Coordinates of C-alpha atoms and ligand atoms in Angstrom, one line a residue:
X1 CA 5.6 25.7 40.5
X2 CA 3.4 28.0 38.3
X3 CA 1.6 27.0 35.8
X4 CA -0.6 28.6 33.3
X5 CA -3.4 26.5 31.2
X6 CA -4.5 27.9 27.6
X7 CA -8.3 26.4 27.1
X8 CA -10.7 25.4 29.4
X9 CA -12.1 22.5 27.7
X10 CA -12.1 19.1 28.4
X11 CA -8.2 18.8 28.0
X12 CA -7.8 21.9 29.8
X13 CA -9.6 21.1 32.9
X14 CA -8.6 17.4 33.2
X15 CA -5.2 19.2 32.9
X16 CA -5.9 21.1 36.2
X17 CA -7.6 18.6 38.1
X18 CA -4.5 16.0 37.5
X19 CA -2.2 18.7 39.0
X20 CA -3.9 19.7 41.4
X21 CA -4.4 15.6 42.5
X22 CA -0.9 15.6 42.1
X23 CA 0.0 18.0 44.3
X24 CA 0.8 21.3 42.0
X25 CA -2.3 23.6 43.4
X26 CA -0.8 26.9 41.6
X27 CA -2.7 26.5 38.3
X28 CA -4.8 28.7 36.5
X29 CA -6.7 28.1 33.2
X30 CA -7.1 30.9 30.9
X31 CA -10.6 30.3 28.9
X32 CA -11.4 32.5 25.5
X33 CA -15.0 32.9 25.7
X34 CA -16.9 34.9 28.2
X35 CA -18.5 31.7 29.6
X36 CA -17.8 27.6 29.7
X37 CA -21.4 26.5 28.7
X38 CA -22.0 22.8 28.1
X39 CA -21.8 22.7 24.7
X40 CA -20.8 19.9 21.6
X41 CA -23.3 16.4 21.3
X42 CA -22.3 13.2 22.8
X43 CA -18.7 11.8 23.1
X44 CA -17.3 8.4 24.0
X45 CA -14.6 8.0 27.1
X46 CA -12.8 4.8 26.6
X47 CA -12.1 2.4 29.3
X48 CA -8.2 4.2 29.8
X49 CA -9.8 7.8 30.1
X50 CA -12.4 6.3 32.5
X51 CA -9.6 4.8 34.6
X52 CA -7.7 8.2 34.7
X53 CA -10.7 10.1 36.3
X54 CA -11.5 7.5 38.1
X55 CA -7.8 7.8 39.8
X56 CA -8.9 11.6 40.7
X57 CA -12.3 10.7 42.0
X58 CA -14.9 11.6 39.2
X59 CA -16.3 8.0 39.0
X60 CA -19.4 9.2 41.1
X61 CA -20.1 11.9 39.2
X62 CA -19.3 10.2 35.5
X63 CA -21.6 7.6 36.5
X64 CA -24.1 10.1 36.8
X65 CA -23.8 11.4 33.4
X66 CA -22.6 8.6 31.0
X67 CA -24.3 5.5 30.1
X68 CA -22.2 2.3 29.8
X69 CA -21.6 1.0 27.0
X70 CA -21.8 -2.6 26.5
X71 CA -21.2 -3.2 22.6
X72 CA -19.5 -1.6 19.6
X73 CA -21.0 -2.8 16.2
X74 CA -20.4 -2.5 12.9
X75 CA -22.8 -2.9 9.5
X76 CA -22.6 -2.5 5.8
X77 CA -24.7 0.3 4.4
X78 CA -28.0 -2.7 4.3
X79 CA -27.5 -2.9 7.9
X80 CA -26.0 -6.3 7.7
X81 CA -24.0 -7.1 10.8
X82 CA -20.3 -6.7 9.9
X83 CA -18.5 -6.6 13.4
X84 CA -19.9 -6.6 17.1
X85 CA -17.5 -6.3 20.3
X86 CA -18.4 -6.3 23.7
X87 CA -17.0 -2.5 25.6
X88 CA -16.0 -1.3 28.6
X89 CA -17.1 -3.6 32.1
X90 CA -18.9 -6.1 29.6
X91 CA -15.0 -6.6 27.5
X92 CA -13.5 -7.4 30.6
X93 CA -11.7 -3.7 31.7
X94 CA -12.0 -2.6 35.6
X95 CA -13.4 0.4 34.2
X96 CA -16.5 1.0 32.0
X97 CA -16.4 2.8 28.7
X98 CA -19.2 5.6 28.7
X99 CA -21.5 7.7 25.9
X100 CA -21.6 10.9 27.6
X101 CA -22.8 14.9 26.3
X102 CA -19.8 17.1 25.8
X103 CA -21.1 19.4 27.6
X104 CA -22.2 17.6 30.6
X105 CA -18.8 16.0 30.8
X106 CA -17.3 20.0 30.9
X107 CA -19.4 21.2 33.2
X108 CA -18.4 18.4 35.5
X109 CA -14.9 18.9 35.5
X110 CA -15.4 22.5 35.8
X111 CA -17.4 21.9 38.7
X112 CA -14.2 19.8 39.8
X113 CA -11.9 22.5 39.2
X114 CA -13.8 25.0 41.3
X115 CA -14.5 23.2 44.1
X116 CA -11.0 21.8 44.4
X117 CA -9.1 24.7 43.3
X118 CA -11.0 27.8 43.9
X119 CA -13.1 30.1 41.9
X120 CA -10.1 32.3 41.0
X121 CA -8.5 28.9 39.3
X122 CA -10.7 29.4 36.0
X123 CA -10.4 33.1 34.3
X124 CA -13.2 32.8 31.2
X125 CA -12.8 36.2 29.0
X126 CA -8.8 35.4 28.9
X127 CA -7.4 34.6 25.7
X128 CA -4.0 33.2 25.4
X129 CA -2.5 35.2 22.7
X130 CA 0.6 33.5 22.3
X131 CA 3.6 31.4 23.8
X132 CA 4.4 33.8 26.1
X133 CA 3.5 33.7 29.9
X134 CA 5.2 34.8 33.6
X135 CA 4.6 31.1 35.2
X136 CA 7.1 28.5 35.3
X137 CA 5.0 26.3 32.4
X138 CA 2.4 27.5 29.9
X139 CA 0.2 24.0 29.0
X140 CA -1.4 24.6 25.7
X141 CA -5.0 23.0 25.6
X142 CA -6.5 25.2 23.5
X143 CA -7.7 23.0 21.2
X144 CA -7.6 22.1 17.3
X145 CA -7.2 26.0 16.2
X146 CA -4.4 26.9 19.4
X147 CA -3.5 29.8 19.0
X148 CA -0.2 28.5 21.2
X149 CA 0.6 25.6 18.4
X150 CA 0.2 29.0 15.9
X151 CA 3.1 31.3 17.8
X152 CA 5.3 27.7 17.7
X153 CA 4.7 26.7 14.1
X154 CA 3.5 30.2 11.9
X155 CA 3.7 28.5 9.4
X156 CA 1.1 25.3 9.7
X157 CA -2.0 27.1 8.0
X158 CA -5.4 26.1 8.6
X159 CA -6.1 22.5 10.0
X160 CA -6.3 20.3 6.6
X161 CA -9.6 18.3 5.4
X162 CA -10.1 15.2 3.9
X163 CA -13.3 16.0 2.2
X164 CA -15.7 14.4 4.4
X165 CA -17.7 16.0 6.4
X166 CA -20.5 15.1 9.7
X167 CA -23.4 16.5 10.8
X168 CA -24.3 15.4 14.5
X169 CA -27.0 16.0 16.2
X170 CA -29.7 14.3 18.9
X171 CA -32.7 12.4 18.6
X172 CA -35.2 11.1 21.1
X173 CA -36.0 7.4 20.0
X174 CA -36.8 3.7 21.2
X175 CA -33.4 2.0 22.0
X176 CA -31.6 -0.5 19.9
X177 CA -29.6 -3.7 20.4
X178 CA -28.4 -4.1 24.0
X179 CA -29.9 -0.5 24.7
X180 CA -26.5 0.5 25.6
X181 CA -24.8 -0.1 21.8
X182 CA -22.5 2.6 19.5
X183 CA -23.3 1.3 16.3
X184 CA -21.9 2.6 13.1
X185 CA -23.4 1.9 9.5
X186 CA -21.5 2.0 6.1
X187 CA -19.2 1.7 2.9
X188 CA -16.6 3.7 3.9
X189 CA -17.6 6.8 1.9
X190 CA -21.2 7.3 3.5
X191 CA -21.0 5.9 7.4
X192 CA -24.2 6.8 9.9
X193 CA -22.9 6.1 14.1
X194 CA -25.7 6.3 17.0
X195 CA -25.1 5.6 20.2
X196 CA -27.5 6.6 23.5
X197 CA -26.2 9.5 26.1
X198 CA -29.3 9.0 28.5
X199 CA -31.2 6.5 30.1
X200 CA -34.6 5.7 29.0
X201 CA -36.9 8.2 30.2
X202 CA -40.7 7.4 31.3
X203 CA -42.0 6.1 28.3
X204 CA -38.9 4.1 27.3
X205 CA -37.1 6.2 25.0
X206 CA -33.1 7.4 25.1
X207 CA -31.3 10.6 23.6
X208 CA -29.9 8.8 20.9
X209 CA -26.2 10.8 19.6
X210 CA -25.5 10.4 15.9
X211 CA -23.3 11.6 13.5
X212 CA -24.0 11.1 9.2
X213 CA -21.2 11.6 7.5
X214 CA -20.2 11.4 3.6
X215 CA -18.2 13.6 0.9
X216 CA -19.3 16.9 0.1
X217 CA -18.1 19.7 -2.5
X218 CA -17.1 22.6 0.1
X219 CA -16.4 22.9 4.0
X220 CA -16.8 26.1 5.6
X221 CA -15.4 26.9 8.9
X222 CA -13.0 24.5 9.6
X223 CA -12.6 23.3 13.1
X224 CA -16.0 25.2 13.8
X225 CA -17.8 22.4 16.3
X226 CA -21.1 24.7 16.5
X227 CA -22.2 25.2 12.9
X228 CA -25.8 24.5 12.5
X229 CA -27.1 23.4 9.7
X230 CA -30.5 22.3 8.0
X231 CA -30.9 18.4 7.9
X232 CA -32.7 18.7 4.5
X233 CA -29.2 19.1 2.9
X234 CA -28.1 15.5 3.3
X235 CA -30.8 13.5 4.4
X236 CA -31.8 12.3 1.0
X237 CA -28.4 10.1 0.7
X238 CA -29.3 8.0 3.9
X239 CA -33.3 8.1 2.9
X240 CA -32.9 3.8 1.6
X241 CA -31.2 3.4 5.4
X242 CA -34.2 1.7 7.3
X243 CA -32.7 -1.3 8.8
X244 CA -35.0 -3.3 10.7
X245 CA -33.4 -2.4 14.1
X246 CA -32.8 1.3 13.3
X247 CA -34.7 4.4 11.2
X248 CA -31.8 5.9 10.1
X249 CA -33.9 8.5 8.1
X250 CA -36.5 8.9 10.5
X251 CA -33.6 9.5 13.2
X252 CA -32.1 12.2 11.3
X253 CA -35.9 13.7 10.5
X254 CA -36.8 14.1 14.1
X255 CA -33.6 16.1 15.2
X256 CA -32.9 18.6 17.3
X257 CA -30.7 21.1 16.1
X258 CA -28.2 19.7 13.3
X259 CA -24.6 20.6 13.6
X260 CA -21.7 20.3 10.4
X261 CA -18.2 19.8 11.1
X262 CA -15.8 18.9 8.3
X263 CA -13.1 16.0 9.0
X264 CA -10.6 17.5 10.1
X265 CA -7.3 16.9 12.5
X266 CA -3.9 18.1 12.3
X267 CA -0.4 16.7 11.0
X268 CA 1.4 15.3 13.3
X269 CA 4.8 17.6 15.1
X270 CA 8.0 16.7 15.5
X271 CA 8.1 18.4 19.1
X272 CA 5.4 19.8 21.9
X273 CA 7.6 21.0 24.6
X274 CA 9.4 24.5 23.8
X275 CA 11.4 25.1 27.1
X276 CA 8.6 26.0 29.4
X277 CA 5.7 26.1 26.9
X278 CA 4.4 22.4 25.8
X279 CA 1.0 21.3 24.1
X280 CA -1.5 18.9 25.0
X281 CA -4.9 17.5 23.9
X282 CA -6.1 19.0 20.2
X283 CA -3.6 21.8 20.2
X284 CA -1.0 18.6 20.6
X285 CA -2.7 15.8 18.6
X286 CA -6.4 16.4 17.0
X287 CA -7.3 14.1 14.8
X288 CA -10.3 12.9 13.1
X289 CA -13.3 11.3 15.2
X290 CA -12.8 7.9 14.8
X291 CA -12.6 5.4 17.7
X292 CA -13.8 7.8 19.9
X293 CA -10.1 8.9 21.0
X294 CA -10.4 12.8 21.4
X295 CA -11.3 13.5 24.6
X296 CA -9.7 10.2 26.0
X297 CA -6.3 10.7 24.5
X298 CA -6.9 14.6 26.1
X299 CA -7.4 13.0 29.4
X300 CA -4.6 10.5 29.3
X301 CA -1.9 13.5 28.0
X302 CA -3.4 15.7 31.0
X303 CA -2.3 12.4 33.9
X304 CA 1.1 11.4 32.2
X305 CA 2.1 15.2 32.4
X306 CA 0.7 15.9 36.0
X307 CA 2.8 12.9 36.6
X308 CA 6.1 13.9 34.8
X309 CA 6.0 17.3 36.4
X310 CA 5.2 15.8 39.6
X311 CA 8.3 13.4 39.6
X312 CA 10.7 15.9 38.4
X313 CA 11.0 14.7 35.1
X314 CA 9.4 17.5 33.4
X315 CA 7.2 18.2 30.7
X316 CA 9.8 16.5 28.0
X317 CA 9.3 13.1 29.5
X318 CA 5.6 13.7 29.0
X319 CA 6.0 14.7 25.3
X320 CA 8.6 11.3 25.0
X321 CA 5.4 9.2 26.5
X322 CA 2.7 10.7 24.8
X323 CA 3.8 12.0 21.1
X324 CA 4.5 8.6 20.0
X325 CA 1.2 6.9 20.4
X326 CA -1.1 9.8 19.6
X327 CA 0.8 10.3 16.3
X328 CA 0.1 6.3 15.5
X329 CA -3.6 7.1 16.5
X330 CA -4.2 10.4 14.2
X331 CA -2.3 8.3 11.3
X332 CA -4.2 5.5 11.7
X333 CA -7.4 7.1 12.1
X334 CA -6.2 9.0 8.6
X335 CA -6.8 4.7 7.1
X336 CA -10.5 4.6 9.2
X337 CA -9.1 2.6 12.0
X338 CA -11.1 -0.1 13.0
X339 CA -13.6 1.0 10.3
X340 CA -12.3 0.3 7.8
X341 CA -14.4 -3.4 8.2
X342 CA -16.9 -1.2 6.2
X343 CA -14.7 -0.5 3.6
X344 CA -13.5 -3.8 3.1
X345 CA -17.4 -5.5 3.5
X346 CA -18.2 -2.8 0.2
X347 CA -15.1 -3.9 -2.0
X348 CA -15.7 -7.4 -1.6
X349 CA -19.8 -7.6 -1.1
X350 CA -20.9 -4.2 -2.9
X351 CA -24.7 -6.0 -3.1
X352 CA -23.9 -7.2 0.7
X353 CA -23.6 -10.9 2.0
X354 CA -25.4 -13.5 3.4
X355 CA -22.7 -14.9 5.4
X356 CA -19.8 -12.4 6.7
X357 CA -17.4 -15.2 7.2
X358 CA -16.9 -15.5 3.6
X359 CA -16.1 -11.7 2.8
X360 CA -14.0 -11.2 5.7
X361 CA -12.9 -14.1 8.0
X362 CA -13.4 -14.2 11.7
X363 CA -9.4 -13.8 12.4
X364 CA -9.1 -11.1 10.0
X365 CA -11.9 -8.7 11.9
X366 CA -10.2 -9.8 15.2
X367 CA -7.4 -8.5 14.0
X368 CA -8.7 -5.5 12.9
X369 CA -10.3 -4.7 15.9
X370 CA -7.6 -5.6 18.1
X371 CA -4.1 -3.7 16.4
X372 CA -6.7 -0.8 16.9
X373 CA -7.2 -1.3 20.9
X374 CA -3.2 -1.5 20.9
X375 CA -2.6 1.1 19.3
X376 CA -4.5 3.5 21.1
X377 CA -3.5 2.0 24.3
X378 CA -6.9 0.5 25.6
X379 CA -5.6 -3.0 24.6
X380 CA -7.4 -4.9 28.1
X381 CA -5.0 -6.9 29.7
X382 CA -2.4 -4.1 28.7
X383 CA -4.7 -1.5 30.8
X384 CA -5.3 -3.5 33.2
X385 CA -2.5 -4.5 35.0
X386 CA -0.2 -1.1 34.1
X387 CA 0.6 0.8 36.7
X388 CA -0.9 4.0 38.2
X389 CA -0.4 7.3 37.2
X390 CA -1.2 8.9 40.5
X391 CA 1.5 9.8 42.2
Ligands
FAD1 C1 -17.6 23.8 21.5 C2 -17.0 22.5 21.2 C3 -17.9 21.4 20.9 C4 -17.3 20.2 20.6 N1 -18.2 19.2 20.3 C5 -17.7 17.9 20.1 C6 -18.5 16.9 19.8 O1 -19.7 17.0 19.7 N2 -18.0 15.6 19.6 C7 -16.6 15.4 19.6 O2 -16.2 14.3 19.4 N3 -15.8 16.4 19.9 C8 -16.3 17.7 20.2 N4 -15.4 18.7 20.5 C9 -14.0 18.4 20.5 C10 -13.6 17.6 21.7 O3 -14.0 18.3 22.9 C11 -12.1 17.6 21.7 O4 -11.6 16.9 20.6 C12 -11.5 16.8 22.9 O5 -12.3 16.9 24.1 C13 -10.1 17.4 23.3 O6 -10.3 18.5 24.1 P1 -9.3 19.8 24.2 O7 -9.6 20.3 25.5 O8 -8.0 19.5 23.7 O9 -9.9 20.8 23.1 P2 -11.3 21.5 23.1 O10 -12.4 20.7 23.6 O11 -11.5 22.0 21.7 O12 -11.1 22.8 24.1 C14 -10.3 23.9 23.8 C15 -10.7 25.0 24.7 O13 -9.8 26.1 24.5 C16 -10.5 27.3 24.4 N5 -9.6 28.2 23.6 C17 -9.4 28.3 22.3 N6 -8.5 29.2 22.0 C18 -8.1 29.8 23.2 C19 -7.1 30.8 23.6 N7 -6.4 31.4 22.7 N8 -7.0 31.1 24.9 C20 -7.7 30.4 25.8 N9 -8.6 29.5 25.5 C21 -8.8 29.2 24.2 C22 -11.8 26.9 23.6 O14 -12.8 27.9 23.8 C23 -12.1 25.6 24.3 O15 -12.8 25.7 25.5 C24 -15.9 20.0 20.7 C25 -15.1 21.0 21.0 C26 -15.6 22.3 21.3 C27 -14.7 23.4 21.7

């Protein structure tokens, strides 16, 4: 079997290295730009994606670039304690959830791809210009503006925005909480995350990842990951966030460069799989970056369809698996997700609280946070007995 792989990104090259571990070796991913260079800030792998390269034999290597996470928490826009969860090894999973940089996390699969498959299996400076291809199966991962997802729906326009928009970037900084928390502040308009992606250096300090995010008037470029932009613009709307266990002003002051990325995802198809063409990752499914689920859900569409094609069932029983749950995840992420504890913490305590239990009860946030973990399929006990996708 043939097959020919639009994008080399993190979909893209999980794509190839979950054939190839499943015993297809004639792949070859087509990559637009004239070189894969680690870029994009810090993403999260959940405990499902973890497990999936785990199964191909990247756990050495991802434990060399992520750091564990031990705790999500939430807070009100005082800082005020909403929500806190233990993650990955600390929740109970056999895998750990990691903070890793984009970019580190590409370069490693690359690194996978070549030394597995060969040089000549990555072609950078090859755009896919459409749904046609001479392989037996063109896999679309060519992200949020795929230009395969264009040729199969002309008509879809450019990827629509709800008016929000986040700026990311990276700060060095003292550590907070456990050392190893993704914390995320707000009142569901204005909402400030930070999590670390490195270990302490020397004199104790971590690369802290954030992302500000709030309405604004305009967006340009959307689906643009690598727009910089000057701080200066929104920094004054977070200058009154300096909680006693995190600067958020003083974070944002002492960044790097500053990246803006509207909030935007796609509406969810009716169908993937066009004979031998089928999508997968952001070209399938993108959808705003809540509860860390882009690259993860990218990951677990590249293993169910290594597996389909593997077992004969072709790339239609991978679309029957996998459309289903990523359209729940990209509609539910379009109501916050889990999040939307900060919402509810504003309409009922605008002036904040002194006791949480009172503005939303303890089974009421466990539900919350649990429907979530369901629905986008990193539910523990559910994880961790299903079965392998290894063939
Ligand atoms: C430069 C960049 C930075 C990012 N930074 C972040 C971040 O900081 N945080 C975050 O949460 N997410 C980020 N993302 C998005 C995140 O990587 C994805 O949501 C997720 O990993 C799913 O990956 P994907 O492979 O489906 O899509 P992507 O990661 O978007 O990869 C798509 C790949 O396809 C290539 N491509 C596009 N068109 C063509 C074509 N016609 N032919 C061949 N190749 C093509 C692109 O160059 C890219 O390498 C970033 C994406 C990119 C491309």
């Amino acid at each position: 079997m043939r097959v020919t792989i639009a994008g080399g990104g993190i979909g893209g090259l999980a794509t190839a290295l979950s054939l190839h571990a499943a015993g297809i070796t004639d792949v070859v991913v087509h990559e637009a730009v004239p070189s894969i260079r680690p870029l994009g800030v810090g993403i999260n792998l959940l405990p499902h994606a973890v497990r999936e390269l785990t199964e191909i034999g990247l756990a050495g290597p991802l434990a060399g670039i992520g750091v564990p996470t031990a705790e999500l928490a939430y807070f009100n826009a005082f800082g005020q304690e909403i929500w806190a969860e233990p993650r990955g090894l600390d929740a109970g999973y056999h895998w750990p959830q990691y903070s890793v940089p984009r970019g580190a996390l590409q370069m490693l699969l690359l690194e996978a791809v070549v030394d597995r498959l060969g040089a000549g299996a990555v072609r950078t400076s090859s755009p896919v210009r459409g749904a046609g291809h001479d392989g037996d199966l063109l896999i679309a991962a060519d992200g949020i503006r795929s230009t395969v997802r264009a040729a199969l729906y002309p008509d879809e326009g450019p990827p629509p925005w709800n008016g929000l928009v986040l700026w990311r970037g990276t700060t060095r900084g003292r550590p907070f909480r456990t050392g190893r928390s993704m914390i995320m502040a707000g009142d569901g308009e204005q909402k400030f995350v930070a999590y670390p992606i490195s270990a302490p250096d020397r004199n104790g300090d971590v690369l802290i990842n954030w992302i500000a995010e709030r309405p604004a008037e305009e967006a340009a470029s959307r689906g643009d990951w690598n727009r910089r932009v000057d701080p200066a613009t929104f920094l004054p709307h977070f200058a009154d966030w300096r909680f006693d266990w995190l600067d958020v002003p003083g974070v944002i002051e002492a960044a790097g460069e500053v990246f803006e990325y509207p909030m935007v995802d796609r509406d969810p198809l009716p169908r993937w799989t066009f004979g031998d063409v089928t999508l997968l990752g952001d070209a399938a499914h993108a959808m705003y970056p809540i509860g860390s689920n882009g690259a993860s859900q990218a990951i677990l569409d590249a293993r169910v369809l290594a597996h389909a094609l593997a077992t004969g069932r072709g790339a239609e029983a991978y679309e029957a698996e996998r459309r289903p749950p990523t359209t729940a995840i990209a509609l539910a992420n379009r109501k916050m997700g889990p999040e939307v504890v900060m919402r509810l913490a504003r309409e009922r305590a605008p002036e904040g609280f002194t006791d949480v239990d009172a503005v939303i009860p303890l089974a009421e946030r466990t539900e919350i946070a649990a429907a979530y973990k369901k629905t986008a399929g990193f539910d523990p006990a559910l994880l961790n007995e299903r079965a392998s996708w290894s063939v």
